[in-house]
Short mmCIF file of N, CA, C and O in Angstrom, two decimals:
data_model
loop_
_atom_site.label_atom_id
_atom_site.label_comp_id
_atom_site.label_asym_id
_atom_site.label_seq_id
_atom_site.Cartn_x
_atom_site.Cartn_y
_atom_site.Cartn_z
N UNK A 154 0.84 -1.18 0.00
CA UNK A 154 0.00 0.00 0.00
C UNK A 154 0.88 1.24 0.00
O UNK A 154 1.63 1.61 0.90
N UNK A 155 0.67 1.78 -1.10
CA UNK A 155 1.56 3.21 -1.26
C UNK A 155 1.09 4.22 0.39
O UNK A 155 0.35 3.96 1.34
N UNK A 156 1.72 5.06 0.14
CA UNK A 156 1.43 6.36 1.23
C UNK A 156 0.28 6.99 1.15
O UNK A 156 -0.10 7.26 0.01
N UNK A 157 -0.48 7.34 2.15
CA UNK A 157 -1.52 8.18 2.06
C UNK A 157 -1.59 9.17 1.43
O UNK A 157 -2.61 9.47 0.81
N UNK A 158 -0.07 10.20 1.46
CA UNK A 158 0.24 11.64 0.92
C UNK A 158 0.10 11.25 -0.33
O UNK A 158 -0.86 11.53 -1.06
N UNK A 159 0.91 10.68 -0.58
CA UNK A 159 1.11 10.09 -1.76
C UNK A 159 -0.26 10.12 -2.83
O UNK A 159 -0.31 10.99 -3.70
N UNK A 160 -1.24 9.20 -2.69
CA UNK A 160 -2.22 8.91 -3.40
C UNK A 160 -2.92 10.57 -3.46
O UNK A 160 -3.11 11.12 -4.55
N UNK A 161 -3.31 11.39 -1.90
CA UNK A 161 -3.43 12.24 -1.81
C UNK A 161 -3.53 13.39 -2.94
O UNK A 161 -4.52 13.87 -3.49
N UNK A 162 -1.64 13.76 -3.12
CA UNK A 162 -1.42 14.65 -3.85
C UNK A 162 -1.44 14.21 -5.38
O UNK A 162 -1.42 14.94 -6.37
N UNK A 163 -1.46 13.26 -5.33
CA UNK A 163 -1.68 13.00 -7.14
C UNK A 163 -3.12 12.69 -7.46
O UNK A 163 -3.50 12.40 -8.59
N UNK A 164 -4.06 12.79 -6.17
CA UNK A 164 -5.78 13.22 -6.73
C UNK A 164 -6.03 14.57 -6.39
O UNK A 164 -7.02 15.14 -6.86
N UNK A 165 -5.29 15.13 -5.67
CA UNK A 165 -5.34 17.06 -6.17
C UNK A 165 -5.00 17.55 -7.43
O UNK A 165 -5.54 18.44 -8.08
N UNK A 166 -3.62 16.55 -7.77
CA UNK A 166 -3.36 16.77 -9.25
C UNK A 166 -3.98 16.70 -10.20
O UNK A 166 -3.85 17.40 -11.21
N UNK A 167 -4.99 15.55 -9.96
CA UNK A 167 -5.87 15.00 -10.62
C UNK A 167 -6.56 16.08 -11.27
O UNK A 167 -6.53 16.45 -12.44
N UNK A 168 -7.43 16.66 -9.88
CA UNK A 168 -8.41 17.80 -9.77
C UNK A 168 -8.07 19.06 -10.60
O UNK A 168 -8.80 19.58 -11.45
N UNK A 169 -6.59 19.54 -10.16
CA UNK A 169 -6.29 20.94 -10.81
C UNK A 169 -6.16 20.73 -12.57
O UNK A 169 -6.49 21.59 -13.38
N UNK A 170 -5.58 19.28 -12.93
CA UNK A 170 -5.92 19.53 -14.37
C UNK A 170 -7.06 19.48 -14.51
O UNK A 170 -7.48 20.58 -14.87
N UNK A 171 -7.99 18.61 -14.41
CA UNK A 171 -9.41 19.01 -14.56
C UNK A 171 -10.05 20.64 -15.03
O UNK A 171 -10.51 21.22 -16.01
N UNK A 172 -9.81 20.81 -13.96
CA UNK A 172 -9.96 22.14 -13.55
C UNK A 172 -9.20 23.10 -14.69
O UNK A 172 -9.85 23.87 -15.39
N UNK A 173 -7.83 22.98 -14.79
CA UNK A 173 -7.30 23.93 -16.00
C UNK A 173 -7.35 23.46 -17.41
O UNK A 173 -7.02 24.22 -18.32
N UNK A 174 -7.87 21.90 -17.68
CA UNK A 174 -7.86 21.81 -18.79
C UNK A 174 -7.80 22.17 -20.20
O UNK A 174 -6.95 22.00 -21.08
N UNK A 175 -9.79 23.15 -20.16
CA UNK A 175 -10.12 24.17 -21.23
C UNK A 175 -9.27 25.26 -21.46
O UNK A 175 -9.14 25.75 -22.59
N UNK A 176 -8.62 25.73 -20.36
CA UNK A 176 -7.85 27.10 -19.98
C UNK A 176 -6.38 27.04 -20.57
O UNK A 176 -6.04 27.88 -21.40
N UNK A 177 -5.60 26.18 -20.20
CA UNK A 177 -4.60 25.51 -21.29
C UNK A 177 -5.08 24.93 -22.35
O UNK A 177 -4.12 24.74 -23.10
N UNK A 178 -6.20 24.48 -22.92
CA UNK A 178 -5.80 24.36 -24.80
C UNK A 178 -6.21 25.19 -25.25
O UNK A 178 -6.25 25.05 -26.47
N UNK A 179 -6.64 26.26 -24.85
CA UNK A 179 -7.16 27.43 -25.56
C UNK A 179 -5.90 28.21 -25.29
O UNK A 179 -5.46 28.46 -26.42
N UNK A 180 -5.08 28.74 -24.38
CA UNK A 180 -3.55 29.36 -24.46
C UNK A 180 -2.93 28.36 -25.25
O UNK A 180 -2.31 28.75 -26.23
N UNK A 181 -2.97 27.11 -24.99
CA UNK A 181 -2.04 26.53 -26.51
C UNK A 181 -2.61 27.09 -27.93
O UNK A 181 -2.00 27.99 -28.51
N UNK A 182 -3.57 26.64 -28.36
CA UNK A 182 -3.63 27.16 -29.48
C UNK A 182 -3.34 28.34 -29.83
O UNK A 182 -2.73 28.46 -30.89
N UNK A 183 -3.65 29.53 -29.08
CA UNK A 183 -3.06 30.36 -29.14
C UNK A 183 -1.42 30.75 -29.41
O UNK A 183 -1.16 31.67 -30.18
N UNK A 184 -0.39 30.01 -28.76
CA UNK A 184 1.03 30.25 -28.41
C UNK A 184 0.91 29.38 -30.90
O UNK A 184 1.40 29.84 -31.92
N UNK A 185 0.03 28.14 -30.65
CA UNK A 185 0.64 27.44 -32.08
C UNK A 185 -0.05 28.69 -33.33
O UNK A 185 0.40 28.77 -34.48
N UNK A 186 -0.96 29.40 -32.90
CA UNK A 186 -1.27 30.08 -34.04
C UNK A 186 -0.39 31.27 -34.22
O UNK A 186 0.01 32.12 -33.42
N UNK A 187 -0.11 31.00 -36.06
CA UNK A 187 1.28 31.73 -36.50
C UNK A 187 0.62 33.26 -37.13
O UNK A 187 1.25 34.28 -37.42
N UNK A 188 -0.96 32.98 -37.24
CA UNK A 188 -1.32 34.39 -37.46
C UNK A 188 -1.28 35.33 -36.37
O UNK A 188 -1.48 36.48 -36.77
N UNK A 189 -1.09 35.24 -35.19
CA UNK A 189 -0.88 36.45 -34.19
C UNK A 189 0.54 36.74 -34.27
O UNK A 189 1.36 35.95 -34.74
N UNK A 190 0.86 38.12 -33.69
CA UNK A 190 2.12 38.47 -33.69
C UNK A 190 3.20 37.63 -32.50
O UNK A 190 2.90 36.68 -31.78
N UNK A 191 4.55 38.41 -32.60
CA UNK A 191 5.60 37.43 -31.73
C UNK A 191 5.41 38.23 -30.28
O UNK A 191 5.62 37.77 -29.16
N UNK A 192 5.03 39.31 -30.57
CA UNK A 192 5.16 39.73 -28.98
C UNK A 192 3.45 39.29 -27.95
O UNK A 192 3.26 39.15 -26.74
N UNK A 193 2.65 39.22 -28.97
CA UNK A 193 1.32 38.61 -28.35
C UNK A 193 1.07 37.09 -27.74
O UNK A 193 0.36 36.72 -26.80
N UNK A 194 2.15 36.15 -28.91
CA UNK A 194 1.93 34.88 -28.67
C UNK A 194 3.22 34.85 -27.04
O UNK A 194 2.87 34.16 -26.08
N UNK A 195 4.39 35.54 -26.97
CA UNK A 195 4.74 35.41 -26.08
C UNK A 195 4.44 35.59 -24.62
O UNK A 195 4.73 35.03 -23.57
N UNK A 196 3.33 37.20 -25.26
CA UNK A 196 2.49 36.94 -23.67
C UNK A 196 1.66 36.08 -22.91
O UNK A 196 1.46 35.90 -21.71
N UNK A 197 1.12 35.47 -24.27
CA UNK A 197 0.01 33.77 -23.70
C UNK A 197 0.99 33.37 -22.94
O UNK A 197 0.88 33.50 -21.72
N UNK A 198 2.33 32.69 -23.59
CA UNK A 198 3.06 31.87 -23.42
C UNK A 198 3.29 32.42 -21.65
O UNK A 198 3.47 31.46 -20.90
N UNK A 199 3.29 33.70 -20.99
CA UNK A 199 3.80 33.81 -20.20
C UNK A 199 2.38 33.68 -19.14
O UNK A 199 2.40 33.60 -17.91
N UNK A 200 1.21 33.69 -20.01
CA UNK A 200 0.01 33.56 -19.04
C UNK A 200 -0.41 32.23 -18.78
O UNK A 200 -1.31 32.01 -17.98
N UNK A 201 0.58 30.70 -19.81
CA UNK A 201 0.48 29.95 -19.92
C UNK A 201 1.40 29.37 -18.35
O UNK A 201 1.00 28.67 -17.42
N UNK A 202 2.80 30.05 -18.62
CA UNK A 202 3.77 29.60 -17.31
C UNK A 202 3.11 30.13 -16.12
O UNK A 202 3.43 29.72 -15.00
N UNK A 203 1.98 31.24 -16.34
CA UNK A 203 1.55 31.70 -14.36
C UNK A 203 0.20 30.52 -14.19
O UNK A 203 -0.57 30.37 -13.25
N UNK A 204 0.24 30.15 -14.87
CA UNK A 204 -0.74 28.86 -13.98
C UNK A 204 0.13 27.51 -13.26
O UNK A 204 1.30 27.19 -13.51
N UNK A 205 -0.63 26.98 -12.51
CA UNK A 205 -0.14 26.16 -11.90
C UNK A 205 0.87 25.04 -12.42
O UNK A 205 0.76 24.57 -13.55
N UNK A 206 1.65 24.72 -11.71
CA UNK A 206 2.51 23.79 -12.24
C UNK A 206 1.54 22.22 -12.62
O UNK A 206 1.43 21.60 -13.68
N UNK A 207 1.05 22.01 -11.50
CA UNK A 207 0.54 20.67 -11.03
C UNK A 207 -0.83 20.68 -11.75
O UNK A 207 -1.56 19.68 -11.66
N UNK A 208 -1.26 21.87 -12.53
CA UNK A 208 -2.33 21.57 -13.52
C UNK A 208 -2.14 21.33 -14.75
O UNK A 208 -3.08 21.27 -15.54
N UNK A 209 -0.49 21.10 -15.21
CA UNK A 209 -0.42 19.99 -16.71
C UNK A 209 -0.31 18.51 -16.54
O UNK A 209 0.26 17.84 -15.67
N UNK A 210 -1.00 18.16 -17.57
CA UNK A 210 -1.19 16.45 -17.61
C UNK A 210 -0.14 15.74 -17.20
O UNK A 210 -0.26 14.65 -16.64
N UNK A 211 0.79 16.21 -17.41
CA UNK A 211 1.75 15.43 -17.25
C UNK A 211 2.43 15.12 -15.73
O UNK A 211 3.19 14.16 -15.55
N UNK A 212 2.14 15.84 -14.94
CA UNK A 212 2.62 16.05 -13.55
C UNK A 212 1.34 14.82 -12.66
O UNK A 212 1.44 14.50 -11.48
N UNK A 213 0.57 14.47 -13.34
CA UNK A 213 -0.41 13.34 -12.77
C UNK A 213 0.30 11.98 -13.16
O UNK A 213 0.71 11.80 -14.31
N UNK A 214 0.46 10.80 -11.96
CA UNK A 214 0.95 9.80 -12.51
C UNK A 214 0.07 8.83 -12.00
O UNK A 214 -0.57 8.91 -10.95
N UNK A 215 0.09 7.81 -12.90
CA UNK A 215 -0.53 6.34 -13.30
C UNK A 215 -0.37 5.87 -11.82
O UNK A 215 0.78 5.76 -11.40
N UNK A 216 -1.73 5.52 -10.76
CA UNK A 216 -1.34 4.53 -9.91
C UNK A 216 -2.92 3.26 -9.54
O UNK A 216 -4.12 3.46 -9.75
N UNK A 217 -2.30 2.18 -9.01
CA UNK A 217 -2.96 1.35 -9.14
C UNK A 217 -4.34 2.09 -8.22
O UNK A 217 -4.34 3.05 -7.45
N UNK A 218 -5.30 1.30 -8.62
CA UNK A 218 -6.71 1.89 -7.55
C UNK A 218 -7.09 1.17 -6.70
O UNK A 218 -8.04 1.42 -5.95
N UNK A 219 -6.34 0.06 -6.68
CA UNK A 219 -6.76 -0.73 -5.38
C UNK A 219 -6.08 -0.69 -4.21
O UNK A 219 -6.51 -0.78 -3.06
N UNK A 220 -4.10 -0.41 -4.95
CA UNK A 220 -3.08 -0.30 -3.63
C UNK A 220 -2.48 1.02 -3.44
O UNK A 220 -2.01 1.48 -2.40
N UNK A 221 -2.60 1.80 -5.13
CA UNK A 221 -2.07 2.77 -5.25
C UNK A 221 -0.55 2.89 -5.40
O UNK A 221 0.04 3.88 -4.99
N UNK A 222 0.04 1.90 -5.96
CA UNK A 222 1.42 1.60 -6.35
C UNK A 222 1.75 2.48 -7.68
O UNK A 222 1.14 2.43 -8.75
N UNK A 223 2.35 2.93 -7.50
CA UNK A 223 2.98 3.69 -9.03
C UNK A 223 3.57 3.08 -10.04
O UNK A 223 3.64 3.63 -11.14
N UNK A 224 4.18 1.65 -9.75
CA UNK A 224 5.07 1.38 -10.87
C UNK A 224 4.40 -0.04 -11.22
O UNK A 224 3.58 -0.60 -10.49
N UNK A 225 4.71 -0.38 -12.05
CA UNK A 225 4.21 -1.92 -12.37
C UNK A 225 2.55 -1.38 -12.78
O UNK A 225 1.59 -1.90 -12.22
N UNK A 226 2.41 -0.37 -13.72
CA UNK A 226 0.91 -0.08 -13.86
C UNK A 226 0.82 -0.93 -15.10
O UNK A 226 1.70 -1.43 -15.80
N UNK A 227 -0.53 -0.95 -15.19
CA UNK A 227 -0.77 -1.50 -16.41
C UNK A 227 -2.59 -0.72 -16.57
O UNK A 227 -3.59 -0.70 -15.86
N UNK A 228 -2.19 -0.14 -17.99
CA UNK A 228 -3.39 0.72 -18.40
C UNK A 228 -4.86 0.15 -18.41
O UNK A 228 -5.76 0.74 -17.80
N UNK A 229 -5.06 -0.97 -19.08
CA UNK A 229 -5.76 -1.89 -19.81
C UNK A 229 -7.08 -2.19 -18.47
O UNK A 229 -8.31 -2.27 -18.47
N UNK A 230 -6.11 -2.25 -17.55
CA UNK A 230 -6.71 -2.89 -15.91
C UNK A 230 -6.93 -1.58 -14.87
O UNK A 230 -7.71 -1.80 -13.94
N UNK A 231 -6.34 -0.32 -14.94
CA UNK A 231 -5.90 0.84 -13.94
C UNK A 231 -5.57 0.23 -12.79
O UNK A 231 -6.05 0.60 -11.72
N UNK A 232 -4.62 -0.87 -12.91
CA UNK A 232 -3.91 -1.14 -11.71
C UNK A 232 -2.78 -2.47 -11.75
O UNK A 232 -2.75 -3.44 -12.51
N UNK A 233 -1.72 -2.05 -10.45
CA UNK A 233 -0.40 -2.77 -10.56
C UNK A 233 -0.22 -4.01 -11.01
O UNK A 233 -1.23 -4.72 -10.92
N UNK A 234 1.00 -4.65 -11.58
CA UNK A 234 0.77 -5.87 -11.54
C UNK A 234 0.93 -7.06 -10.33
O UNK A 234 1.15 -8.26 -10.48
N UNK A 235 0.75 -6.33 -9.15
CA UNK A 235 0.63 -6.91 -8.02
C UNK A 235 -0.50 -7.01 -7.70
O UNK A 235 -0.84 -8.18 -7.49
N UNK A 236 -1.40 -6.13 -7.53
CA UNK A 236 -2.86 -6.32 -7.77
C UNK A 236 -3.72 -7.10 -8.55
O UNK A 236 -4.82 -7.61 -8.33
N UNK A 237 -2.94 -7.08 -9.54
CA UNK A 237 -3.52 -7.59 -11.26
C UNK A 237 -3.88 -9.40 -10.83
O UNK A 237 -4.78 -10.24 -10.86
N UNK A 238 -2.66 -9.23 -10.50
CA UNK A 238 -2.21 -10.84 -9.90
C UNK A 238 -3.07 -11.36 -8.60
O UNK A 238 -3.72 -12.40 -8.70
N UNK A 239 -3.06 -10.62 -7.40
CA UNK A 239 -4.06 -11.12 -6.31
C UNK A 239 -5.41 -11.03 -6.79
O UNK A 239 -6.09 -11.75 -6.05
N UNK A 240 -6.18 -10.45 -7.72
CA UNK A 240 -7.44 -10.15 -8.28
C UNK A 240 -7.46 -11.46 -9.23
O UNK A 240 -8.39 -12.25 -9.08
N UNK A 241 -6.41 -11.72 -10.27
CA UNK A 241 -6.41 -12.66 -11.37
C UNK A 241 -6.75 -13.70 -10.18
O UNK A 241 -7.91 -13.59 -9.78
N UNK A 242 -5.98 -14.67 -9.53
CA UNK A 242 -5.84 -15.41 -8.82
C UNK A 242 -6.89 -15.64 -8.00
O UNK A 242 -6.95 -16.79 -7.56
N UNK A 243 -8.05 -14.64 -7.54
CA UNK A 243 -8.89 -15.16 -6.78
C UNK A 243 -10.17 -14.95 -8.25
O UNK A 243 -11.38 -15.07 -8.02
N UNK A 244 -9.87 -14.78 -9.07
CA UNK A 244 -10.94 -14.59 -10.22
C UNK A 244 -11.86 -13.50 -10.24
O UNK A 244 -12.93 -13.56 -10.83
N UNK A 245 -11.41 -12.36 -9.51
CA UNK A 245 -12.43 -11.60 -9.71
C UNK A 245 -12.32 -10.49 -10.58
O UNK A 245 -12.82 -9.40 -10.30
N UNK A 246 -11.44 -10.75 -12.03
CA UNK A 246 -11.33 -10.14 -13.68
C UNK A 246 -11.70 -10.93 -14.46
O UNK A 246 -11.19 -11.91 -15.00
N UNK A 247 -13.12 -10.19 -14.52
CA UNK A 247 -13.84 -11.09 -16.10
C UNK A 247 -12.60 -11.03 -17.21
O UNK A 247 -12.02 -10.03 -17.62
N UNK A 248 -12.46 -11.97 -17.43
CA UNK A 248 -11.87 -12.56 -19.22
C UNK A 248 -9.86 -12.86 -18.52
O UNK A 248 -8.93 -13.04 -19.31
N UNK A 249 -9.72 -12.85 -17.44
CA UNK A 249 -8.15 -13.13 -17.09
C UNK A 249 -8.30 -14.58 -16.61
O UNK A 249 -9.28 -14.79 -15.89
N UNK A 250 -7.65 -15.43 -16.84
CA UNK A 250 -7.24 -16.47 -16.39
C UNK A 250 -5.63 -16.96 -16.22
O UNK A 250 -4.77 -16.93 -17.10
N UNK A 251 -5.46 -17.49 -14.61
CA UNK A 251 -4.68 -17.23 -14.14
C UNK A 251 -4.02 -19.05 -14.09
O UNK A 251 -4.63 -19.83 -13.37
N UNK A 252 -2.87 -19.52 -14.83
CA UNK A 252 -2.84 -21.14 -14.96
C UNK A 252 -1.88 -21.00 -13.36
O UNK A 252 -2.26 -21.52 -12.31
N UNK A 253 -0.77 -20.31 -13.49
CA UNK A 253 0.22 -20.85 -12.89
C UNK A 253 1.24 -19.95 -13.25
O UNK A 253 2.01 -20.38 -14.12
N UNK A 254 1.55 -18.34 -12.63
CA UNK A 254 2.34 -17.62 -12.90
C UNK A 254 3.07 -17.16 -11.79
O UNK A 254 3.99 -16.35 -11.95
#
């Protein structure tokens, strides 16, 4: 079982992209459109850096939902392959079957 903080701060993370989603692709498109000038697209760009750090996608990471492990994810399932495995094993993933791993 990962850390409490842990799971914590990466479902705030969760939240703030949520939350800034619309607000960043609309300053992106902006910064990619070549019809505005260089000193306009640079100001997006700088209204783009005063938002939050922890509201780009990328600062959210993959963790299992049952233990909340970060590594060993696997997409397909939203969760570790330690989990994957105690769940396979007692059968409770429709379509996994588990011989002897």
């Amino acid at each position: 079982m990962a850390k409490k903080s842990a799971i914590n701060k990466n479902a705030r993370r969760e939240k703030l992209v949520a939350k800034y989603a619309k607000k960043r692709a609309e300053l992106k498109e902006q910064i990619y459109n070549k019809d505005l000038g260089e000193e306009e697209r640079w100001m997006v760009v700088m209204q783009l850096a005063a938002l939050p750090r922890n509201s780009a996608k990328t600062r959210v990471r993959n963790r299992c939902e049952v233990t909340g492990r970060p590594r060993g994810y696997y997409r397909k399932f939203k969760m570790s392959r330690i989990g994957l495995r105690e769940l396979g094993s007692a059968g409770k993933i429709p379509g996994v079957v588990k011989s002897s791993w």
